[in-house]
Coordinates of C-alpha atoms in Angstrom, one line a residue:
M1 CA 0.0 0.0 0.0
R2 CA 2.8 2.4 0.9
K3 CA 4.6 1.6 -2.3
A4 CA 1.5 2.3 -4.3
T5 CA 1.0 5.6 -2.5
L6 CA 4.6 6.7 -3.2
L7 CA 4.3 5.8 -6.9
A8 CA 1.0 7.7 -7.1
L9 CA 2.6 10.8 -5.6
V10 CA 5.4 10.7 -8.1
W11 CA 3.1 10.4 -11.0
V12 CA 0.9 13.2 -9.6
L13 CA 4.0 15.4 -9.6
I14 CA 4.7 14.6 -13.2
A15 CA 1.1 15.1 -14.3
A16 CA 1.0 18.4 -12.4
I17 CA 3.9 19.9 -14.2
S18 CA 3.4 18.4 -17.7
P19 CA 0.5 20.6 -18.8
A20 CA 2.6 23.7 -18.1
R21 CA 3.7 25.9 -20.9
A22 CA 5.6 24.0 -23.6
F23 CA 8.9 25.2 -24.8
Q24 CA 8.7 27.9 -27.4
A25 CA 11.6 29.6 -29.0
P26 CA 11.4 33.4 -28.6
L27 CA 10.1 35.4 -31.6
P28 CA 12.1 38.1 -33.3
M29 CA 11.7 41.4 -31.6
D30 CA 9.8 43.0 -34.5
E31 CA 7.4 40.0 -34.6
A32 CA 6.7 40.0 -30.8
F33 CA 6.1 43.8 -30.8
T34 CA 4.6 45.1 -34.1
L35 CA 5.1 48.8 -34.3
S36 CA 2.8 51.2 -36.3
V37 CA 2.6 55.0 -36.4
S38 CA 0.0 57.6 -37.5
K39 CA -0.1 61.4 -37.6
E40 CA -3.0 63.3 -36.1
D41 CA -4.6 66.5 -37.4
D42 CA -3.1 68.5 -34.6
G43 CA 0.4 67.4 -35.5
A44 CA 0.7 64.8 -32.7
L45 CA 2.4 61.5 -33.5
T46 CA 0.6 58.4 -32.3
I47 CA 2.7 55.3 -31.8
E48 CA 1.1 51.8 -31.3
W49 CA 2.4 48.4 -30.5
Q50 CA 0.6 45.1 -31.1
I51 CA 2.1 42.7 -28.5
V52 CA 1.9 38.9 -29.0
D53 CA 0.4 36.9 -26.1
G54 CA 3.2 35.9 -23.7
Y55 CA 5.2 39.1 -24.2
Y56 CA 5.2 42.5 -22.5
L57 CA 6.6 46.0 -23.1
Y58 CA 8.2 48.1 -20.4
R59 CA 6.5 51.5 -19.9
D60 CA 9.4 52.9 -17.9
Y61 CA 11.9 52.2 -20.7
L62 CA 10.1 54.0 -23.5
A63 CA 12.0 57.1 -24.7
A64 CA 12.2 59.3 -27.8
E65 CA 14.4 62.1 -29.1
G66 CA 14.4 64.5 -32.0
P67 CA 17.0 65.1 -34.8
D68 CA 18.8 67.5 -32.4
K69 CA 19.1 64.6 -29.9
Q70 CA 16.8 66.5 -27.5
P71 CA 14.5 64.3 -25.5
L72 CA 10.8 64.2 -26.5
T73 CA 8.0 63.7 -24.0
L74 CA 6.0 60.5 -24.5
H75 CA 2.5 60.4 -23.1
T76 CA 1.3 56.9 -22.2
E77 CA -1.5 55.3 -20.2
P78 CA -0.4 53.6 -16.9
G79 CA 0.6 50.0 -17.3
E80 CA 0.2 47.0 -15.2
I81 CA 2.5 46.6 -12.2
K82 CA 4.9 43.6 -12.6
D83 CA 7.5 42.3 -10.2
D84 CA 10.1 41.7 -12.8
P85 CA 13.2 39.5 -11.9
G86 CA 15.5 41.9 -13.7
F87 CA 14.0 45.3 -13.0
G88 CA 12.0 44.9 -9.8
K89 CA 8.5 46.3 -9.7
T90 CA 7.8 48.2 -12.9
Q91 CA 4.9 49.1 -15.2
V92 CA 4.4 46.9 -18.3
F93 CA 2.0 46.6 -21.2
Y94 CA 0.4 43.4 -22.4
K95 CA -1.4 42.8 -25.8
N96 CA -1.2 46.4 -26.9
A97 CA 0.4 49.8 -26.0
S98 CA 0.3 53.3 -27.3
A99 CA 2.1 56.6 -26.8
T100 CA 1.7 60.1 -28.3
I101 CA 4.2 62.9 -28.9
A102 CA 2.7 66.4 -29.2
D103 CA 4.1 68.6 -32.0
A104 CA 6.5 65.9 -33.2
P105 CA 9.4 66.9 -35.4
Q106 CA 9.9 65.5 -38.8
T107 CA 12.3 62.8 -37.6
V108 CA 11.8 60.8 -34.3
R109 CA 14.1 58.3 -32.8
L110 CA 12.1 55.9 -30.6
T111 CA 13.6 53.4 -28.2
Y112 CA 11.7 50.6 -26.4
Q113 CA 12.4 47.3 -24.7
G114 CA 10.3 44.2 -24.0
C115 CA 10.5 40.6 -22.7
Q116 CA 9.1 37.2 -23.2
D117 CA 6.9 36.4 -20.2
G118 CA 8.9 33.9 -18.2
G119 CA 11.6 34.0 -20.8
L120 CA 14.4 36.2 -22.2
C121 CA 14.5 40.0 -22.3
Y122 CA 15.4 41.6 -25.6
P123 CA 18.0 44.4 -25.7
P124 CA 16.6 47.9 -26.2
T125 CA 15.6 48.5 -29.8
T126 CA 15.7 51.9 -31.6
K127 CA 13.6 52.8 -34.6
T128 CA 13.7 56.0 -36.7
I129 CA 10.3 57.4 -37.7
D130 CA 10.1 59.7 -40.7
L131 CA 6.9 61.7 -40.5
A132 CA 7.1 62.9 -44.1
S133 CA 6.8 59.4 -45.5
M134 CA 5.4 57.8 -42.2
S135 CA 8.1 55.1 -42.6
I136 CA 9.8 53.2 -39.8
S137 CA 13.5 52.1 -40.1
T138 CA 16.2 50.8 -38.0
P139 CA 19.2 53.1 -37.7
G140 CA 22.5 51.6 -38.8
G141 CA 24.7 53.7 -36.7
G142 CA 25.8 53.3 -33.1
G143 CA 23.6 53.8 -30.0
F144 CA 22.7 57.1 -28.4
S145 CA 22.2 58.2 -24.8
L146 CA 18.9 59.6 -23.7
P147 CA 18.6 62.1 -20.8
P148 CA 15.5 61.7 -18.7
A149 CA 12.2 62.9 -20.2
T150 CA 9.3 64.2 -18.2
D151 CA 7.1 61.2 -17.7
A152 CA 9.3 58.3 -19.0
Q153 CA 12.7 57.1 -18.0
P154 CA 15.4 56.7 -20.6
A155 CA 16.3 53.4 -22.1
Q156 CA 19.8 52.1 -22.2
D157 CA 22.0 52.4 -25.2
S158 CA 20.1 50.9 -28.1
D159 CA 23.3 49.5 -29.8
P160 CA 25.8 48.0 -27.4
G161 CA 28.4 47.9 -30.1
F162 CA 28.5 44.1 -30.6
A163 CA 26.3 41.3 -31.7
I164 CA 25.5 37.9 -30.1
A165 CA 25.4 34.7 -32.1
A166 CA 22.1 33.1 -32.7
D167 CA 23.2 30.2 -30.5
G168 CA 24.9 32.4 -27.9
N169 CA 22.5 31.8 -25.0
E170 CA 21.7 28.2 -25.8
T171 CA 22.0 25.6 -23.0
A172 CA 22.1 21.8 -23.2
I173 CA 18.3 21.9 -23.0
D174 CA 17.9 24.3 -25.9
R175 CA 20.1 22.1 -28.1
L176 CA 18.3 18.9 -27.2
L177 CA 14.9 20.4 -27.7
T178 CA 15.9 21.8 -31.0
G179 CA 17.4 18.6 -32.2
G180 CA 14.7 16.1 -31.2
G181 CA 12.1 17.7 -29.0
L182 CA 11.1 16.7 -25.4
A183 CA 11.7 13.0 -25.9
L184 CA 15.3 13.5 -26.9
L185 CA 15.8 16.0 -24.1
L186 CA 14.6 13.5 -21.4
A187 CA 16.7 10.7 -23.0
G188 CA 19.8 13.0 -23.0
F189 CA 19.4 14.0 -19.4
L190 CA 18.8 10.4 -18.4
G191 CA 22.1 9.5 -20.1
F192 CA 23.8 12.5 -18.4
G193 CA 22.6 11.2 -15.0
L194 CA 23.9 7.7 -15.8
L195 CA 27.3 9.1 -16.5
L196 CA 27.2 11.1 -13.3
A197 CA 26.4 8.0 -11.3
F198 CA 30.1 7.2 -11.4
T199 CA 31.4 10.6 -10.2
P200 CA 32.6 11.4 -6.6
C201 CA 29.5 13.5 -5.9
V202 CA 27.3 10.4 -6.1
F203 CA 29.5 8.1 -3.9
P204 CA 27.4 8.7 -0.8
M205 CA 24.4 6.9 -2.4
Y206 CA 26.1 3.5 -2.7
P207 CA 26.8 2.9 1.0
I208 CA 23.4 4.3 1.9
V209 CA 21.6 1.9 -0.4
A210 CA 24.0 -1.0 0.6
A211 CA 23.2 -0.4 4.3
M212 CA 19.5 -0.2 3.5
L213 CA 19.7 -3.6 1.7
A214 CA 21.8 -5.2 4.4
R215 CA 19.1 -4.5 7.0
E216 CA 16.9 -7.0 5.1
G217 CA 19.2 -9.8 6.0
E218 CA 18.1 -13.2 4.6
A219 CA 14.8 -11.8 3.5
L220 CA 16.4 -9.8 0.7
S221 CA 15.3 -11.0 -2.7
A222 CA 15.7 -9.6 -6.1
R223 CA 12.1 -8.3 -6.1
R224 CA 12.5 -6.7 -2.6
G225 CA 15.8 -5.1 -3.6
F226 CA 14.2 -3.7 -6.7
V227 CA 11.3 -2.2 -4.7
L228 CA 13.5 -0.5 -2.1
A229 CA 16.0 0.8 -4.6
A230 CA 13.3 2.0 -7.0
S231 CA 11.6 3.9 -4.2
Y232 CA 14.9 5.5 -3.2
V233 CA 15.6 6.5 -6.8
L234 CA 12.1 7.8 -7.6
A235 CA 12.2 10.0 -4.5
L236 CA 15.7 11.2 -5.4
A237 CA 14.5 12.1 -8.9
T238 CA 11.4 13.9 -7.5
A239 CA 13.6 16.0 -5.3
F240 CA 15.7 17.0 -8.4
G241 CA 12.5 17.9 -10.2
L242 CA 11.4 20.1 -7.3
F243 CA 14.8 21.9 -7.6
G244 CA 13.8 22.9 -11.1
M245 CA 10.3 24.0 -10.0
A246 CA 11.8 26.1 -7.2
A247 CA 14.2 27.8 -9.7
A248 CA 11.3 28.7 -12.0
W249 CA 8.9 29.8 -9.3
S250 CA 11.5 31.9 -7.3
G251 CA 13.1 33.5 -10.3
Q252 CA 16.4 32.9 -8.7
N253 CA 19.6 31.7 -10.4
L254 CA 20.3 28.6 -8.4
Q255 CA 23.6 28.3 -10.2
I256 CA 24.8 31.3 -8.2
V257 CA 23.5 29.9 -4.9
L258 CA 25.1 26.4 -5.5
Q259 CA 28.5 27.9 -6.5
S260 CA 28.8 30.1 -3.4
P261 CA 31.6 29.4 -1.0
A262 CA 29.1 28.9 1.8
A263 CA 27.1 26.2 0.0
I264 CA 30.3 24.4 -1.1
G265 CA 31.7 24.6 2.4
V266 CA 28.6 23.1 4.0
V267 CA 28.5 20.2 1.6
A268 CA 32.2 19.5 2.0
A269 CA 31.7 19.5 5.8
L270 CA 28.8 17.0 5.4
F271 CA 31.1 14.7 3.5
V272 CA 33.7 14.9 6.3
V273 CA 30.9 14.1 8.8
L274 CA 29.9 11.1 6.7
A275 CA 33.5 9.9 6.5
L276 CA 34.1 10.1 10.3
S277 CA 30.9 8.2 10.8
N278 CA 32.1 5.5 8.5
F279 CA 35.3 5.2 10.5
G280 CA 33.3 4.5 13.6
L281 CA 33.8 7.7 15.5
F282 CA 30.1 8.1 15.9
H283 CA 26.9 6.8 14.3
L284 CA 24.4 8.8 12.3
Q285 CA 20.8 7.6 12.6
I286 CA 17.4 9.1 12.6
P287 CA 15.4 9.2 15.9
A288 CA 14.2 5.7 17.1
A289 CA 10.5 6.6 16.9
I290 CA 10.7 7.8 13.3
G291 CA 13.0 4.9 12.3
K292 CA 10.5 2.4 13.7
R293 CA 7.7 4.0 11.8
L294 CA 9.6 4.0 8.5
N295 CA 10.8 0.5 9.0
G296 CA 7.2 -0.8 8.9
G297 CA 6.3 -0.8 12.6
G298 CA 9.6 -2.3 13.9
R299 CA 9.8 -5.4 11.6
K300 CA 13.2 -6.4 10.3
G301 CA 14.3 -4.6 7.2
G302 CA 12.9 -1.4 5.8
S303 CA 9.9 0.0 4.0
A304 CA 9.4 1.7 0.6
G305 CA 8.5 4.8 2.5
G306 CA 11.7 4.8 4.5
A307 CA 13.7 4.2 1.3
A308 CA 11.9 7.1 -0.3
L309 CA 12.7 9.4 2.6
L310 CA 16.4 8.4 2.3
G311 CA 16.3 9.1 -1.5
F312 CA 14.7 12.5 -1.1
S313 CA 17.2 13.6 1.5
S314 CA 20.1 12.3 -0.5
A315 CA 19.3 14.8 -3.3
F316 CA 20.1 17.7 -1.0
L317 CA 23.5 16.1 -0.3
I318 CA 24.6 15.5 -3.9
G319 CA 22.7 18.5 -5.5
P320 CA 25.3 21.2 -4.7
C321 CA 27.9 19.3 -6.8
V322 CA 27.3 21.5 -9.8
T323 CA 27.8 19.5 -12.9
A324 CA 27.4 20.5 -16.6
P325 CA 23.9 19.1 -17.2
L326 CA 22.6 20.3 -13.8
A327 CA 24.0 23.8 -14.4
G328 CA 22.6 23.8 -17.9
A329 CA 19.2 22.9 -16.7
L330 CA 19.3 25.6 -14.0
L331 CA 20.5 28.2 -16.4
Y332 CA 17.7 27.3 -18.8
I333 CA 15.1 27.5 -16.0
A334 CA 16.5 30.8 -14.7
R335 CA 16.3 32.3 -18.2
T336 CA 12.9 31.0 -19.3
G337 CA 11.0 30.2 -16.1
D338 CA 9.8 27.0 -17.9
I339 CA 8.7 24.8 -15.1
A340 CA 7.7 21.8 -17.1
V341 CA 10.8 21.4 -19.2
G342 CA 13.2 22.3 -16.4
A343 CA 11.6 20.0 -13.8
L344 CA 11.3 17.1 -16.2
A345 CA 14.9 17.4 -17.3
L346 CA 16.1 17.3 -13.7
F347 CA 13.8 14.4 -12.9
A348 CA 15.3 12.5 -15.7
L349 CA 18.8 13.4 -14.5
G350 CA 18.0 12.0 -11.1
L351 CA 16.6 8.8 -12.6
G352 CA 19.8 8.3 -14.6
K353 CA 21.9 8.7 -11.5
G354 CA 19.9 5.9 -9.8
I355 CA 20.0 3.3 -12.6
P356 CA 23.2 1.7 -11.3
L357 CA 21.7 1.6 -7.8
V358 CA 18.6 -0.2 -9.0
A359 CA 20.8 -2.7 -10.9
M360 CA 23.0 -3.3 -7.9
A361 CA 20.0 -3.9 -5.6
T362 CA 18.2 -6.2 -8.1
I363 CA 21.0 -8.2 -9.5
G364 CA 23.7 -8.0 -6.8
G365 CA 21.6 -8.1 -3.7
K366 CA 21.6 -11.9 -3.3
A367 CA 25.2 -12.2 -4.4
L368 CA 26.5 -9.9 -1.6
P369 CA 27.8 -11.8 1.4
R370 CA 25.9 -11.2 4.6
A371 CA 27.0 -8.7 7.2
G372 CA 30.4 -9.4 8.6
A373 CA 34.0 -8.0 8.8
W374 CA 33.9 -7.2 5.1
M375 CA 31.3 -4.5 5.8
D376 CA 33.7 -2.7 8.1
T377 CA 36.3 -2.6 5.3
V378 CA 33.8 -1.4 2.8
R379 CA 32.7 1.4 5.2
H380 CA 36.3 2.4 5.8
I381 CA 37.0 2.6 2.1
F382 CA 33.9 4.7 1.5
G383 CA 35.1 6.9 4.4
F384 CA 38.3 7.6 2.4
L385 CA 36.2 8.3 -0.7
F386 CA 34.1 10.7 1.3
L387 CA 37.2 12.6 2.5
A388 CA 38.5 12.7 -1.1
T389 CA 35.2 14.2 -2.2
A390 CA 35.3 16.8 0.5
I391 CA 38.8 17.8 -0.5
W392 CA 37.8 17.9 -4.2
L393 CA 34.8 20.2 -3.3
A394 CA 36.7 22.4 -1.0
E395 CA 39.9 22.7 -3.0
P396 CA 38.9 25.9 -4.8
L397 CA 38.3 27.5 -1.4
L398 CA 41.8 26.8 -0.2
P399 CA 44.8 29.0 -0.9
E400 CA 46.5 27.7 -4.1
R401 CA 49.7 27.3 -2.2
F402 CA 48.1 24.6 0.0
A403 CA 46.0 22.8 -2.6
L404 CA 48.2 19.7 -2.6
L405 CA 48.7 19.3 1.2
P406 CA 45.3 17.7 2.0
W407 CA 45.7 15.3 -0.9
A408 CA 49.1 14.3 0.3
V409 CA 47.9 13.6 3.9
L410 CA 44.9 11.6 2.7
T411 CA 46.9 9.5 0.3
L412 CA 49.6 8.7 2.9
T413 CA 46.9 7.9 5.5
F414 CA 45.2 5.5 3.0
G415 CA 48.6 3.9 2.3
V416 CA 49.1 3.2 6.0
Y417 CA 45.6 1.8 6.3
A418 CA 45.9 -0.4 3.3
G419 CA 49.3 -1.8 4.6
G420 CA 47.6 -2.9 7.8
L421 CA 44.7 -4.3 5.8
G422 CA 47.1 -6.5 3.8
R423 CA 48.3 -8.4 6.8
A424 CA 44.8 -9.3 8.0
S425 CA 43.0 -9.8 4.7
G426 CA 42.7 -12.6 2.2
Y427 CA 43.4 -10.1 -0.5
G428 CA 46.9 -9.4 0.9
V429 CA 48.7 -8.9 -2.4
L430 CA 46.2 -6.4 -3.7
A431 CA 46.1 -4.5 -0.4
R432 CA 49.9 -4.3 -0.1
S433 CA 50.1 -3.1 -3.7
A434 CA 47.6 -0.4 -3.0
A435 CA 49.5 0.6 0.1
I436 CA 52.8 0.9 -1.7
T437 CA 51.3 2.8 -4.6
A438 CA 49.5 5.2 -2.2
L439 CA 52.6 5.8 -0.1
L440 CA 54.8 6.5 -3.1
W441 CA 52.2 8.9 -4.6
G442 CA 51.6 10.6 -1.3
S443 CA 55.4 11.2 -1.0
L444 CA 55.4 12.7 -4.5
L445 CA 52.5 15.0 -3.5
L446 CA 54.4 16.2 -0.5
V447 CA 57.4 16.9 -2.7
G448 CA 55.0 18.8 -5.1
F449 CA 53.6 20.8 -2.2
G450 CA 57.2 21.8 -1.4
L451 CA 57.8 22.8 -5.0
G452 CA 54.6 24.9 -5.1
A453 CA 52.5 22.6 -7.3
S454 CA 48.7 22.8 -7.3
D455 CA 47.6 19.9 -9.5
P456 CA 47.5 16.5 -7.7
L457 CA 47.9 14.7 -11.0
T458 CA 51.2 16.5 -11.8
P459 CA 52.9 17.1 -8.5
L460 CA 56.3 17.5 -10.1
G461 CA 54.9 19.9 -12.8
P462 CA 57.0 22.9 -11.5
L463 CA 60.2 21.0 -12.4
K464 CA 59.3 21.3 -16.1
G465 CA 59.7 25.1 -16.0
V466 CA 63.1 24.7 -14.2
A467 CA 64.3 22.1 -16.8
S468 CA 63.4 24.5 -19.6
G469 CA 65.3 27.3 -18.0
G470 CA 62.4 29.2 -16.5
R471 CA 58.8 29.2 -15.4
A472 CA 56.3 28.0 -18.0
A473 CA 54.0 30.6 -19.4
V474 CA 50.5 30.8 -17.8
I475 CA 47.5 33.1 -18.1
G476 CA 46.4 34.8 -14.9
K477 CA 43.5 37.1 -13.9
A478 CA 46.0 40.0 -14.3
D479 CA 46.2 39.3 -18.0
F480 CA 42.5 40.2 -18.5
V481 CA 41.4 43.8 -19.1
K482 CA 38.4 44.5 -16.9
V483 CA 35.3 45.8 -18.7
G484 CA 32.3 46.8 -16.6
S485 CA 29.9 48.4 -19.2
A486 CA 28.8 48.0 -22.8
S487 CA 30.8 51.1 -23.8
A488 CA 34.0 49.8 -22.3
L489 CA 33.6 46.5 -24.1
S490 CA 32.7 48.2 -27.3
S491 CA 35.9 50.3 -27.1
L492 CA 38.0 47.2 -26.4
L493 CA 36.4 45.5 -29.4
D494 CA 37.3 48.5 -31.6
T495 CA 40.9 48.2 -30.6
A496 CA 40.9 44.4 -31.2
A497 CA 39.3 44.9 -34.6
S498 CA 41.9 47.4 -35.7
E499 CA 44.6 44.8 -34.8
R500 CA 42.6 42.0 -36.4
Q501 CA 42.4 40.1 -33.2
P502 CA 39.6 38.0 -31.7
T503 CA 38.5 38.9 -28.1
L504 CA 37.6 36.6 -25.2
V505 CA 35.2 38.0 -22.6
Y506 CA 35.3 36.0 -19.4
V507 CA 32.4 36.5 -17.0
T508 CA 33.6 35.8 -13.5
A509 CA 33.0 36.6 -9.8
D510 CA 34.9 36.3 -6.5
W511 CA 32.2 34.0 -5.1
C512 CA 32.2 31.7 -8.1
V513 CA 33.9 28.5 -7.0
T514 CA 34.0 27.0 -10.5
C515 CA 35.8 30.1 -11.7
R516 CA 38.6 29.5 -9.3
T517 CA 39.1 26.0 -10.6
I518 CA 39.2 27.4 -14.2
E519 CA 41.7 30.0 -13.2
R520 CA 44.0 27.4 -11.5
S521 CA 43.8 24.4 -13.7
V522 CA 42.4 25.5 -17.1
L523 CA 43.9 28.9 -17.9
T524 CA 47.4 27.6 -16.8
A525 CA 47.3 24.6 -19.2
P526 CA 49.9 24.8 -22.0
D527 CA 47.3 23.9 -24.7
V528 CA 45.1 26.8 -23.5
V529 CA 48.0 29.2 -23.3
A530 CA 49.0 28.4 -26.9
A531 CA 45.4 28.6 -28.2
L532 CA 44.8 32.0 -26.6
D533 CA 48.0 33.4 -28.0
G534 CA 46.9 36.4 -30.2
V535 CA 43.5 36.6 -28.5
R536 CA 42.7 39.8 -26.6
L537 CA 41.5 39.0 -23.1
A538 CA 38.7 40.8 -21.2
S539 CA 36.9 40.1 -18.0
L540 CA 33.5 41.1 -16.6
D541 CA 33.5 40.8 -12.8
V542 CA 30.0 40.5 -11.4
S543 CA 31.1 39.9 -7.8
T544 CA 29.0 43.0 -7.0
L545 CA 26.2 43.8 -9.4
D546 CA 25.5 47.4 -10.4
A547 CA 23.5 49.0 -13.2
D548 CA 26.3 48.9 -15.8
N549 CA 27.5 45.3 -15.4
T550 CA 23.9 44.1 -15.1
A551 CA 23.1 45.8 -18.4
L552 CA 26.2 44.3 -20.0
M553 CA 25.2 40.8 -18.8
R554 CA 21.8 41.3 -20.4
D555 CA 23.4 42.6 -23.6
L556 CA 25.7 39.5 -23.7
A557 CA 22.8 37.2 -22.9
V558 CA 24.7 35.9 -19.8
V559 CA 22.9 34.4 -16.9
G560 CA 25.8 34.0 -14.6
P561 CA 29.5 33.0 -14.2
P562 CA 31.5 31.3 -15.4
T563 CA 30.8 32.2 -19.0
M564 CA 33.3 32.7 -21.8
I565 CA 32.3 34.5 -25.1
F566 CA 34.5 34.9 -28.1
F567 CA 34.1 37.8 -30.5
G568 CA 35.7 38.1 -34.0
N569 CA 37.1 41.3 -35.3
D570 CA 33.7 42.1 -36.8
R571 CA 32.2 42.5 -33.3
Q572 CA 30.1 39.4 -33.8
E573 CA 30.2 36.5 -31.4
A574 CA 31.9 33.5 -33.0
S575 CA 29.1 30.9 -33.5
G576 CA 29.4 27.7 -31.4
T577 CA 32.2 29.0 -29.2
R578 CA 30.3 30.1 -26.1
L579 CA 31.3 28.2 -22.9
V580 CA 29.2 28.0 -19.8
G581 CA 29.8 26.3 -16.5
D582 CA 32.4 23.6 -16.0
I583 CA 34.9 24.6 -18.7
S584 CA 37.6 22.1 -19.7
V585 CA 41.1 22.6 -21.2
T586 CA 39.9 20.9 -24.4
S587 CA 36.7 22.9 -24.9
L588 CA 38.4 26.2 -24.2
A589 CA 41.3 25.5 -26.5
E590 CA 39.0 24.4 -29.3
A591 CA 36.8 27.5 -28.9
A592 CA 39.8 29.8 -29.0
R593 CA 41.1 28.1 -32.2
T594 CA 37.6 28.4 -33.8
A595 CA 37.4 32.1 -32.9
K596 CA 40.9 32.7 -34.4
G597 CA 39.8 30.9 -37.5
V598 CA 36.9 33.4 -38.2
V599 CA 39.2 36.4 -38.1
Q600 CA 40.0 37.6 -41.6

């Protein structure tokens, strides 16, 4: 009965979100907001917009100027109050809007801005209206700055001085939806989850499920193992789906929250607590009364409800490990507010992560030996894995000089443990081999720490620079020219164009943990250094958001850091080169080479 109730709740969740708004690519600006003008007998100019359902126009960002660049007063009716994620509470128009200019000159430059409801916001658009011919055209020159008018606030520069590629703000969800619709999207995220099931962030689920199955004792069957594991995984996937719904409803960029040092520090600390528990320093368990209820009234083994509770809570443990598909889903949700697509993608991601667990519980449950000394060894090994995961998560928070020290201590400690295990285990040869390898590698890590290395995979890397007669060339934050506004970036692109150089714009922030990893391990890689040779480097620091960098993020179609955008010498973003989230050496080097290839 409890199993049926759990499954019913899961399907209710899916049914509740499925009828939500289906994915729709945003319309071109001129199609979403159809502009028309007419001249009245008294010389007044009437401007009207027909607005497609699902779009809205900002009243406070309407502005106009005459041929002498003097502001003209626009008279409009009051709009509806909207609590906009980007602009706060502001007045907007739905379906249609109109404005009048009394005694309009022969030429009027009109600027306006709108958004897709729950989707992207368009950059400000400027149109030139010729009253002699009543024609509307788009000016080909640069943007202009409007001083405040009497009853309308000025818009931002209409032309930021650069152009974004058509695929510039695409995420993994956008590409999968375009390629094959919702079915391909769900299949893709299911596959992503399956791949993530073998990463350090998912390690905690294996001992949790193993302990849950061990409590069944001799009563464990393939069917029983499947029921418990499936309950666990469905609840885990449901929690991930709720993450997506929370992102859409709150309008918050969870990518920013999950990358903050506080969130990473808390999760790393939880892994340390789990490790210490596995080493036997203390035992983590839920209160006896609750445990008895979840375990089916005190009978041996567990219940599907208890497994579901474990699965739901596990999502909060592994969720902050920001991975590429998870970040892509959250970026899509933050940009579009699409509850159905975002939640279903994350639900499929959670299911994929749980597939190996269900297989282990169904196929391997009967094959596992019953509780005994081997369980202590397994718990200890997982304890070391938990500590490794904690170091991996917290590494960007540590000073670079000390990045190798915790890895060295952990590796040497495991070597000592494995050496003792070899004397007491039937797998003595394997244990002693692991001990020797760990001790040797730990010693190399200590030497690398002394040399100033920061990569645990190449602890002797600094010696390469010494052997070649000096320190190897690297790219640091100081090599990036800071730009904080569209005008500053436009000026930099002008200089790069005159020298026929592509430009890399790196969106970063002090609180961005992923950015620190990129700056330590990616920008210092020789392949990246070589690929970025001849590329002008610029950075947009959004550690503290102000009006200028917020506007520049919107012009660049950037949701949050880390993001890298390549521009050619024509001020156009190089198609297919934008990098978002967990950026690798290979992807950055390939994007740089592509951007250099489009420069003529």
